[in-house]
Amino acid sequence: MEPQPWPAPEVARAVRAKNYGRQVPLPVAVRDRLGELFPDAEFADAFGPTGPAGRSPGRLALITVFQMTENLTDRQAAEAVRDRLSWMYALRLPRDAARAAAHA
C-alpha cells in the first residue's frame, strides 16, 4: 500500500454555504478540528509491498467511526459517503470520486 495524501476537495465551499450560520454536522467538525484523523502512513506496516491497490485505510477507518456514531448499517454508510456533503468533506472526496467509489 502506498500512502496517499488526501486531496483538497471542491465540496468545501458547498459545505460552508449549506451550513452558514448553523452548527455544522459532526463529520465537518471532526475534519475542521482534527484534520486527517487517520493518515494512511500509519497503516502502511499492515500491508505488504505487493498486491492489488486497495481503498484508503484511513478513510475506511473514519467511515467506520462515522457509521458507529450515527448507528448506520453498512449500506446506509455507503449511501452517506455517496450522498452527504458533510461526509465527502470529512473524507476529502470530490463529489465525482465519491460517486464513482460507491459504484465500484
A tleap script that builds the chain and sets N, CA, C and O, in Angstrom:
source leaprc.protein.ff14SB
mol = sequence {
  NMET GLU PRO GLN PRO TRP PRO ALA PRO GLU
  VAL ALA ARG ALA VAL ARG ALA LYS ASN TYR
  GLY ARG GLN VAL PRO LEU PRO VAL ALA VAL
  ARG ASP ARG LEU GLY GLU LEU PHE PRO ASP
  ALA GLU PHE ALA ASP ALA PHE GLY PRO THR
  GLY PRO ALA GLY ARG SER PRO GLY ARG LEU
  ALA LEU ILE THR VAL PHE GLN MET THR GLU
  ASN LEU THR ASP ARG GLN ALA ALA GLU ALA
  VAL ARG ASP ARG LEU SER TRP MET TYR ALA
  LEU ARG LEU PRO ARG ASP ALA ALA ARG ALA
  ALA ALA HIE CALA
}
set mol.1.N position { 0.839 -1.178 0.000 }
set mol.1.CA position { 0.000 0.000 0.000 }
set mol.1.C position { 0.879 1.234 0.000 }
set mol.1.O position { 1.795 1.364 0.811 }
set mol.2.N position { 0.593 2.112 -0.898 }
set mol.2.CA position { 1.281 3.399 -0.947 }
set mol.2.C position { 0.407 4.445 -0.274 }
set mol.2.O position { -0.692 4.718 -0.757 }
set mol.3.N position { 0.859 5.039 0.829 }
set mol.3.CA position { 0.049 6.092 1.457 }
set mol.3.C position { -0.218 7.222 0.472 }
set mol.3.O position { 0.687 7.687 -0.219 }
set mol.4.N position { -1.447 7.647 0.420 }
set mol.4.CA position { -1.850 8.708 -0.497 }
set mol.4.C position { -2.261 9.943 0.293 }
set mol.4.O position { -2.992 9.835 1.278 }
set mol.5.N position { -1.798 11.110 -0.130 }
set mol.5.CA position { -2.283 12.328 0.526 }
set mol.5.C position { -3.742 12.552 0.162 }
set mol.5.O position { -4.186 12.162 -0.918 }
set mol.6.N position { -4.470 13.166 1.045 }
set mol.6.CA position { -5.868 13.460 0.770 }
set mol.6.C position { -5.952 14.756 0.007 }
set mol.6.O position { -5.445 15.775 0.475 }
set mol.7.N position { -6.577 14.751 -1.152 }
set mol.7.CA position { -6.659 15.976 -1.947 }
set mol.7.C position { -7.606 16.994 -1.320 }
set mol.7.O position { -8.535 16.642 -0.592 }
set mol.8.N position { -7.351 18.239 -1.615 }
set mol.8.CA position { -8.262 19.293 -1.162 }
set mol.8.C position { -9.546 19.190 -1.968 }
set mol.8.O position { -9.488 19.186 -3.197 }
set mol.9.N position { -10.705 19.107 -1.319 }
set mol.9.CA position { -11.954 18.900 -2.059 }
set mol.9.C position { -12.566 20.194 -2.550 }
set mol.9.O position { -12.356 21.260 -1.971 }
set mol.10.N position { -13.322 20.084 -3.618 }
set mol.10.CA position { -14.085 21.231 -4.096 }
set mol.10.C position { -15.416 21.348 -3.365 }
set mol.10.O position { -16.147 22.319 -3.561 }
set mol.11.N position { -15.740 20.362 -2.518 }
set mol.11.CA position { -17.001 20.420 -1.778 }
set mol.11.C position { -16.937 21.341 -0.564 }
set mol.11.O position { -17.965 21.609 0.059 }
set mol.12.N position { -15.751 21.828 -0.220 }
set mol.12.CA position { -15.613 22.689 0.963 }
set mol.12.C position { -16.515 23.914 0.877 }
set mol.12.O position { -17.173 24.262 1.857 }
set mol.13.N position { -16.556 24.570 -0.274 }
set mol.13.CA position { -17.410 25.753 -0.426 }
set mol.13.C position { -18.877 25.396 -0.241 }
set mol.13.O position { -19.622 26.136 0.402 }
set mol.14.N position { -19.290 24.277 -0.796 }
set mol.14.CA position { -20.692 23.863 -0.680 }
set mol.14.C position { -21.054 23.561 0.769 }
set mol.14.O position { -22.147 23.905 1.218 }
set mol.15.N position { -20.152 22.923 1.502 }
set mol.15.CA position { -20.411 22.613 2.908 }
set mol.15.C position { -20.517 23.893 3.718 }
set mol.15.O position { -21.402 24.023 4.564 }
set mol.16.N position { -19.626 24.835 3.466 }
set mol.16.CA position { -19.662 26.111 4.193 }
set mol.16.C position { -20.960 26.866 3.891 }
set mol.16.O position { -21.576 27.425 4.798 }
set mol.17.N position { -21.375 26.884 2.628 }
set mol.17.CA position { -22.594 27.591 2.258 }
set mol.17.C position { -23.830 26.908 2.857 }
set mol.17.O position { -24.737 27.578 3.351 }
set mol.18.N position { -23.856 25.601 2.808 }
set mol.18.CA position { -25.010 24.859 3.311 }
set mol.18.C position { -25.189 25.037 4.816 }
set mol.18.O position { -26.317 25.063 5.309 }
set mol.19.N position { -24.090 25.158 5.542 }
set mol.19.CA position { -24.158 25.239 6.997 }
set mol.19.C position { -23.907 26.635 7.535 }
set mol.19.O position { -23.670 26.794 8.732 }
set mol.20.N position { -23.952 27.642 6.691 }
set mol.20.CA position { -23.689 29.014 7.121 }
set mol.20.C position { -24.661 29.422 8.225 }
set mol.20.O position { -25.878 29.343 8.055 }
set mol.21.N position { -24.113 29.854 9.350 }
set mol.21.CA position { -24.928 30.323 10.457 }
set mol.21.C position { -25.548 29.223 11.301 }
set mol.21.O position { -26.326 29.511 12.210 }
set mol.22.N position { -25.218 27.966 11.017 }
set mol.22.CA position { -25.768 26.838 11.779 }
set mol.22.C position { -24.633 25.997 12.333 }
set mol.22.O position { -23.482 26.114 11.911 }
set mol.23.N position { -24.980 25.155 13.280 }
set mol.23.CA position { -24.000 24.207 13.795 }
set mol.23.C position { -23.683 23.200 12.690 }
set mol.23.O position { -24.588 22.662 12.052 }
set mol.24.N position { -22.396 22.951 12.471 }
set mol.24.CA position { -22.003 22.036 11.403 }
set mol.24.C position { -22.206 20.589 11.850 }
set mol.24.O position { -22.157 20.302 13.046 }
set mol.25.N position { -22.434 19.674 10.905 }
set mol.25.CA position { -22.561 18.249 11.239 }
set mol.25.C position { -21.253 17.707 11.827 }
set mol.25.O position { -20.181 18.267 11.598 }
set mol.26.N position { -21.356 16.620 12.579 }
set mol.26.CA position { -20.194 16.014 13.231 }
set mol.26.C position { -19.026 15.740 12.276 }
set mol.26.O position { -17.890 16.066 12.621 }
set mol.27.N position { -19.253 15.153 11.089 }
set mol.27.CA position { -18.108 14.912 10.198 }
set mol.27.C position { -17.350 16.193 9.834 }
set mol.27.O position { -16.125 16.171 9.723 }
set mol.28.N position { -18.052 17.287 9.651 }
set mol.28.CA position { -17.404 18.560 9.322 }
set mol.28.C position { -16.598 19.057 10.516 }
set mol.28.O position { -15.464 19.509 10.357 }
set mol.29.N position { -17.178 18.976 11.708 }
set mol.29.CA position { -16.471 19.405 12.918 }
set mol.29.C position { -15.214 18.572 13.147 }
set mol.29.O position { -14.175 19.109 13.531 }
set mol.30.N position { -15.304 17.262 12.913 }
set mol.30.CA position { -14.139 16.384 13.091 }
set mol.30.C position { -13.020 16.795 12.146 }
set mol.30.O position { -11.870 16.930 12.565 }
set mol.31.N position { -13.345 16.992 10.888 }
set mol.31.CA position { -12.297 17.363 9.933 }
set mol.31.C position { -11.711 18.735 10.254 }
set mol.31.O position { -10.495 18.919 10.203 }
set mol.32.N position { -12.576 19.701 10.585 }
set mol.32.CA position { -12.083 21.052 10.864 }
set mol.32.C position { -11.191 21.085 12.102 }
set mol.32.O position { -10.206 21.823 12.137 }
set mol.33.N position { -11.525 20.303 13.100 }
set mol.33.CA position { -10.750 20.326 14.351 }
set mol.33.C position { -9.561 19.384 14.349 }
set mol.33.O position { -8.530 19.693 14.947 }
set mol.34.N position { -9.685 18.245 13.690 }
set mol.34.CA position { -8.649 17.213 13.778 }
set mol.34.C position { -7.892 16.971 12.479 }
set mol.34.O position { -6.876 16.276 12.487 }
set mol.35.N position { -8.358 17.523 11.371 }
set mol.35.CA position { -7.676 17.320 10.095 }
set mol.35.C position { -7.780 15.873 9.645 }
set mol.35.O position { -8.830 15.245 9.781 }
set mol.36.N position { -6.699 15.355 9.114 }
set mol.36.CA position { -6.665 13.961 8.655 }
set mol.36.C position { -6.454 13.079 9.881 }
set mol.36.O position { -5.322 12.869 10.319 }
set mol.37.N position { -7.533 12.577 10.421 }
set mol.37.CA position { -7.506 11.855 11.687 }
set mol.37.C position { -6.720 10.549 11.606 }
set mol.37.O position { -5.989 10.208 12.535 }
set mol.38.N position { -6.865 9.819 10.506 }
set mol.38.CA position { -6.192 8.537 10.334 }
set mol.38.C position { -5.355 8.559 9.058 }
set mol.38.O position { -5.816 8.079 8.023 }
set mol.39.N position { -4.127 9.107 9.104 }
set mol.39.CA position { -3.295 9.144 7.894 }
set mol.39.C position { -2.953 7.730 7.407 }
set mol.39.O position { -2.687 6.838 8.211 }
set mol.40.N position { -2.964 7.541 6.103 }
set mol.40.CA position { -2.645 6.233 5.525 }
set mol.40.C position { -1.269 5.733 5.953 }
set mol.40.O position { -1.071 4.525 6.083 }
set mol.41.N position { -0.328 6.623 6.172 }
set mol.41.CA position { 1.030 6.212 6.553 }
set mol.41.C position { 1.028 5.400 7.845 }
set mol.41.O position { 1.901 4.555 8.042 }
set mol.42.N position { 0.072 5.641 8.714 }
set mol.42.CA position { 0.002 4.888 9.971 }
set mol.42.C position { -0.407 3.435 9.748 }
set mol.42.O position { -0.198 2.598 10.627 }
set mol.43.N position { -0.979 3.122 8.601 }
set mol.43.CA position { -1.423 1.770 8.297 }
set mol.43.C position { -0.439 1.032 7.375 }
set mol.43.O position { -0.644 -0.146 7.083 }
set mol.44.N position { 0.601 1.692 6.922 }
set mol.44.CA position { 1.495 1.130 5.902 }
set mol.44.C position { 2.110 -0.201 6.325 }
set mol.44.O position { 2.253 -1.094 5.491 }
set mol.45.N position { 2.476 -0.359 7.593 }
set mol.45.CA position { 3.100 -1.606 8.040 }
set mol.45.C position { 2.144 -2.791 8.007 }
set mol.45.O position { 2.593 -3.937 8.042 }
set mol.46.N position { 0.853 -2.548 7.941 }
set mol.46.CA position { -0.132 -3.630 7.921 }
set mol.46.C position { -0.337 -4.208 6.525 }
set mol.46.O position { -1.046 -5.202 6.366 }
set mol.47.N position { 0.269 -3.604 5.523 }
set mol.47.CA position { 0.079 -4.033 4.143 }
set mol.47.C position { 1.397 -4.475 3.527 }
set mol.47.O position { 2.446 -3.888 3.793 }
set mol.48.N position { 1.333 -5.504 2.709 }
set mol.48.CA position { 2.510 -5.978 2.007 }
set mol.48.C position { 2.874 -5.053 0.856 }
set mol.48.O position { 2.062 -4.230 0.432 }
set mol.49.N position { 4.108 -5.192 0.346 }
set mol.49.CA position { 4.554 -4.317 -0.741 }
set mol.49.C position { 3.951 -4.669 -2.097 }
set mol.49.O position { 4.052 -3.878 -3.035 }
set mol.50.N position { 3.325 -5.843 -2.219 }
set mol.50.CA position { 2.736 -6.241 -3.494 }
set mol.50.C position { 1.251 -6.519 -3.312 }
set mol.50.O position { 0.742 -6.585 -2.193 }
set mol.51.N position { 0.594 -6.673 -4.404 }
set mol.51.CA position { -0.841 -6.979 -4.362 }
set mol.51.C position { -1.646 -5.868 -5.003 }
set mol.51.O position { -1.107 -4.828 -5.382 }
set mol.52.N position { -2.924 -6.098 -5.116 }
set mol.52.CA position { -3.778 -5.096 -5.752 }
set mol.52.C position { -3.930 -3.852 -4.882 }
set mol.52.O position { -3.864 -3.905 -3.654 }
set mol.53.N position { -4.133 -2.748 -5.564 }
set mol.53.CA position { -4.358 -1.496 -4.831 }
set mol.53.C position { -5.697 -1.590 -4.112 }
set mol.53.O position { -6.644 -2.197 -4.613 }
set mol.54.N position { -5.760 -0.990 -2.948 }
set mol.54.CA position { -6.992 -1.035 -2.164 }
set mol.54.C position { -7.487 0.367 -1.865 }
set mol.54.O position { -6.900 1.359 -2.297 }
set mol.55.N position { -8.548 0.428 -1.137 }
set mol.55.CA position { -9.096 1.702 -0.679 }
set mol.55.C position { -8.201 2.259 0.421 }
set mol.55.O position { -7.449 1.522 1.059 }
set mol.56.N position { -8.292 3.546 0.628 }
set mol.56.CA position { -7.523 4.207 1.668 }
set mol.56.C position { -7.942 3.673 3.036 }
set mol.56.O position { -9.103 3.824 3.416 }
set mol.57.N position { -7.025 3.049 3.788 }
set mol.57.CA position { -7.403 2.542 5.108 }
set mol.57.C position { -7.762 3.661 6.077 }
set mol.57.O position { -8.587 3.461 6.968 }
set mol.58.N position { -7.161 4.823 5.919 }
set mol.58.CA position { -7.502 5.955 6.772 }
set mol.58.C position { -8.936 6.408 6.560 }
set mol.58.O position { -9.655 6.706 7.514 }
set mol.59.N position { -9.338 6.454 5.310 }
set mol.59.CA position { -10.724 6.831 5.010 }
set mol.59.C position { -11.694 5.771 5.512 }
set mol.59.O position { -12.734 6.095 6.084 }
set mol.60.N position { -11.353 4.507 5.298 }
set mol.60.CA position { -12.230 3.431 5.763 }
set mol.60.C position { -12.389 3.469 7.284 }
set mol.60.O position { -13.482 3.227 7.795 }
set mol.61.N position { -11.317 3.769 8.007 }
set mol.61.CA position { -11.391 3.880 9.467 }
set mol.61.C position { -12.319 5.027 9.866 }
set mol.61.O position { -13.133 4.879 10.778 }
set mol.62.N position { -12.200 6.152 9.195 }
set mol.62.CA position { -13.039 7.302 9.512 }
set mol.62.C position { -14.510 7.036 9.167 }
set mol.62.O position { -15.408 7.452 9.899 }
set mol.63.N position { -14.744 6.351 8.064 }
set mol.63.CA position { -16.113 5.962 7.712 }
set mol.63.C position { -16.700 5.086 8.817 }
set mol.63.O position { -17.860 5.256 9.193 }
set mol.64.N position { -15.915 4.159 9.331 }
set mol.64.CA position { -16.384 3.283 10.404 }
set mol.64.C position { -16.739 4.081 11.648 }
set mol.64.O position { -17.736 3.783 12.305 }
set mol.65.N position { -15.948 5.083 11.982 }
set mol.65.CA position { -16.243 5.934 13.144 }
set mol.65.C position { -17.574 6.656 12.943 }
set mol.65.O position { -18.428 6.652 13.830 }
set mol.66.N position { -17.748 7.278 11.770 }
set mol.66.CA position { -19.000 7.985 11.498 }
set mol.66.C position { -20.182 7.020 11.483 }
set mol.66.O position { -21.262 7.349 11.974 }
set mol.67.N position { -19.979 5.835 10.921 }
set mol.67.CA position { -21.036 4.834 10.867 }
set mol.67.C position { -21.481 4.461 12.281 }
set mol.67.O position { -22.677 4.356 12.551 }
set mol.68.N position { -20.527 4.264 13.172 }
set mol.68.CA position { -20.857 3.892 14.547 }
set mol.68.C position { -21.546 5.034 15.291 }
set mol.68.O position { -22.488 4.795 16.047 }
set mol.69.N position { -21.087 6.274 15.087 }
set mol.69.CA position { -21.691 7.391 15.810 }
set mol.69.C position { -23.133 7.646 15.368 }
set mol.69.O position { -23.944 8.141 16.150 }
set mol.70.N position { -23.451 7.312 14.121 }
set mol.70.CA position { -24.803 7.525 13.617 }
set mol.70.C position { -25.640 6.242 13.596 }
set mol.70.O position { -26.788 6.245 13.149 }
set mol.71.N position { -25.042 5.133 14.092 }
set mol.71.CA position { -25.738 3.849 14.157 }
set mol.71.C position { -26.308 3.451 12.795 }
set mol.71.O position { -27.494 3.146 12.668 }
set mol.72.N position { -25.440 3.460 11.778 }
set mol.72.CA position { -25.848 3.147 10.407 }
set mol.72.C position { -25.462 1.722 10.034 }
set mol.72.O position { -24.478 1.182 10.539 }
set mol.73.N position { -26.236 1.127 9.155 }
set mol.73.CA position { -25.850 -0.152 8.568 }
set mol.73.C position { -24.729 0.097 7.564 }
set mol.73.O position { -24.424 1.247 7.246 }
set mol.74.N position { -24.119 -0.966 7.068 }
set mol.74.CA position { -23.079 -0.807 6.050 }
set mol.74.C position { -23.640 -0.118 4.808 }
set mol.74.O position { -22.997 0.762 4.234 }
set mol.75.N position { -24.821 -0.515 4.406 }
set mol.75.CA position { -25.441 0.075 3.219 }
set mol.75.C position { -25.724 1.558 3.432 }
set mol.75.O position { -25.481 2.367 2.537 }
set mol.76.N position { -26.237 1.925 4.611 }
set mol.76.CA position { -26.514 3.327 4.911 }
set mol.76.C position { -25.225 4.145 4.954 }
set mol.76.O position { -25.207 5.298 4.523 }
set mol.77.N position { -24.148 3.553 5.474 }
set mol.77.CA position { -22.863 4.256 5.498 }
set mol.77.C position { -22.347 4.475 4.081 }
set mol.77.O position { -21.817 5.543 3.774 }
set mol.78.N position { -22.498 3.472 3.213 }
set mol.78.CA position { -22.083 3.628 1.813 }
set mol.78.C position { -22.886 4.739 1.141 }
set mol.78.O position { -22.333 5.521 0.369 }
set mol.79.N position { -24.183 4.814 1.428 }
set mol.79.CA position { -25.007 5.886 0.875 }
set mol.79.C position { -24.580 7.245 1.410 }
set mol.79.O position { -24.594 8.235 0.677 }
set mol.80.N position { -24.200 7.299 2.682 }
set mol.80.CA position { -23.746 8.566 3.265 }
set mol.80.C position { -22.467 9.055 2.589 }
set mol.80.O position { -22.315 10.251 2.343 }
set mol.81.N position { -21.554 8.143 2.289 }
set mol.81.CA position { -20.318 8.527 1.583 }
set mol.81.C position { -20.653 9.092 0.212 }
set mol.81.O position { -20.030 10.052 -0.242 }
set mol.82.N position { -21.622 8.503 -0.431 }
set mol.82.CA position { -22.003 8.911 -1.783 }
set mol.82.C position { -22.838 10.190 -1.804 }
set mol.82.O position { -22.696 11.006 -2.715 }
set mol.83.N position { -23.714 10.371 -0.800 }
set mol.83.CA position { -24.724 11.414 -0.894 }
set mol.83.C position { -24.579 12.599 0.055 }
set mol.83.O position { -25.137 13.662 -0.216 }
set mol.84.N position { -23.860 12.453 1.139 }
set mol.84.CA position { -23.808 13.532 2.121 }
set mol.84.C position { -22.566 14.401 1.928 }
set mol.84.O position { -21.436 13.912 1.952 }
set mol.85.N position { -22.797 15.677 1.740 }
set mol.85.CA position { -21.682 16.613 1.583 }
set mol.85.C position { -20.777 16.616 2.808 }
set mol.85.O position { -19.558 16.729 2.676 }
set mol.86.N position { -21.354 16.495 3.990 }
set mol.86.CA position { -20.545 16.533 5.207 }
set mol.86.C position { -19.569 15.361 5.255 }
set mol.86.O position { -18.428 15.527 5.686 }
set mol.87.N position { -19.995 14.195 4.824 }
set mol.87.CA position { -19.096 13.040 4.808 }
set mol.87.C position { -18.035 13.208 3.723 }
set mol.87.O position { -16.862 12.912 3.950 }
set mol.88.N position { -18.441 13.680 2.549 }
set mol.88.CA position { -17.464 13.904 1.474 }
set mol.88.C position { -16.397 14.895 1.919 }
set mol.88.O position { -15.211 14.719 1.638 }
set mol.89.N position { -16.830 15.925 2.609 }
set mol.89.CA position { -15.901 16.947 3.107 }
set mol.89.C position { -14.935 16.330 4.122 }
set mol.89.O position { -13.724 16.526 4.029 }
set mol.90.N position { -15.475 15.583 5.091 }
set mol.90.CA position { -14.631 14.983 6.125 }
set mol.90.C position { -13.642 13.980 5.529 }
set mol.90.O position { -12.516 13.854 6.011 }
set mol.91.N position { -14.059 13.277 4.495 }
set mol.91.CA position { -13.206 12.281 3.846 }
set mol.91.C position { -12.337 12.876 2.749 }
set mol.91.O position { -11.526 12.183 2.135 }
set mol.92.N position { -12.517 14.159 2.515 }
set mol.92.CA position { -11.798 14.877 1.464 }
set mol.92.C position { -11.978 14.223 0.107 }
set mol.92.O position { -11.013 13.992 -0.622 }
set mol.93.N position { -13.207 13.933 -0.215 }
set mol.93.CA position { -13.549 13.335 -1.504 }
set mol.93.C position { -14.212 14.363 -2.392 }
set mol.93.O position { -15.104 15.081 -1.939 }
set mol.94.N position { -13.799 14.454 -3.654 }
set mol.94.CA position { -14.568 15.262 -4.593 }
set mol.94.C position { -15.885 14.546 -4.884 }
set mol.94.O position { -15.943 13.320 -4.796 }
set mol.95.N position { -16.914 15.261 -5.217 }
set mol.95.CA position { -18.226 14.647 -5.459 }
set mol.95.C position { -18.155 13.512 -6.479 }
set mol.95.O position { -18.762 12.461 -6.278 }
set mol.96.N position { -17.425 13.715 -7.564 }
set mol.96.CA position { -17.340 12.688 -8.603 }
set mol.96.C position { -16.638 11.429 -8.107 }
set mol.96.O position { -17.042 10.322 -8.461 }
set mol.97.N position { -15.599 11.578 -7.298 }
set mol.97.CA position { -14.867 10.419 -6.786 }
set mol.97.C position { -15.719 9.607 -5.821 }
set mol.97.O position { -15.659 8.378 -5.815 }
set mol.98.N position { -16.512 10.295 -5.006 }
set mol.98.CA position { -17.366 9.600 -4.051 }
set mol.98.C position { -18.425 8.783 -4.792 }
set mol.98.O position { -18.715 7.648 -4.415 }
set mol.99.N position { -18.989 9.353 -5.826 }
set mol.99.CA position { -20.000 8.629 -6.592 }
set mol.99.C position { -19.380 7.432 -7.319 }
set mol.99.O position { -19.974 6.354 -7.366 }
set mol.100.N position { -18.193 7.623 -7.882 }
set mol.100.CA position { -17.525 6.527 -8.601 }
set mol.100.C position { -17.146 5.398 -7.644 }
set mol.100.O position { -17.289 4.223 -7.981 }
set mol.101.N position { -16.663 5.751 -6.454 }
set mol.101.CA position { -16.259 4.747 -5.475 }
set mol.101.C position { -17.458 3.948 -4.985 }
set mol.101.O position { -17.340 2.753 -4.713 }
set mol.102.N position { -18.587 4.587 -4.875 }
set mol.102.CA position { -19.780 3.906 -4.395 }
set mol.102.C position { -20.270 2.861 -5.383 }
set mol.102.O position { -20.911 1.888 -4.985 }
set mol.103.N position { -19.978 3.046 -6.663 }
set mol.103.CA position { -20.430 2.114 -7.690 }
set mol.103.C position { -19.360 1.099 -8.063 }
set mol.103.O position { -19.610 0.229 -8.897 }
set mol.104.N position { -18.182 1.185 -7.472 }
set mol.104.CA position { -17.084 0.270 -7.820 }
set mol.104.C position { -17.265 -1.077 -7.165 }
set mol.104.O position { -16.436 -1.969 -7.348 }
savepdb mol mol.pdb
quit
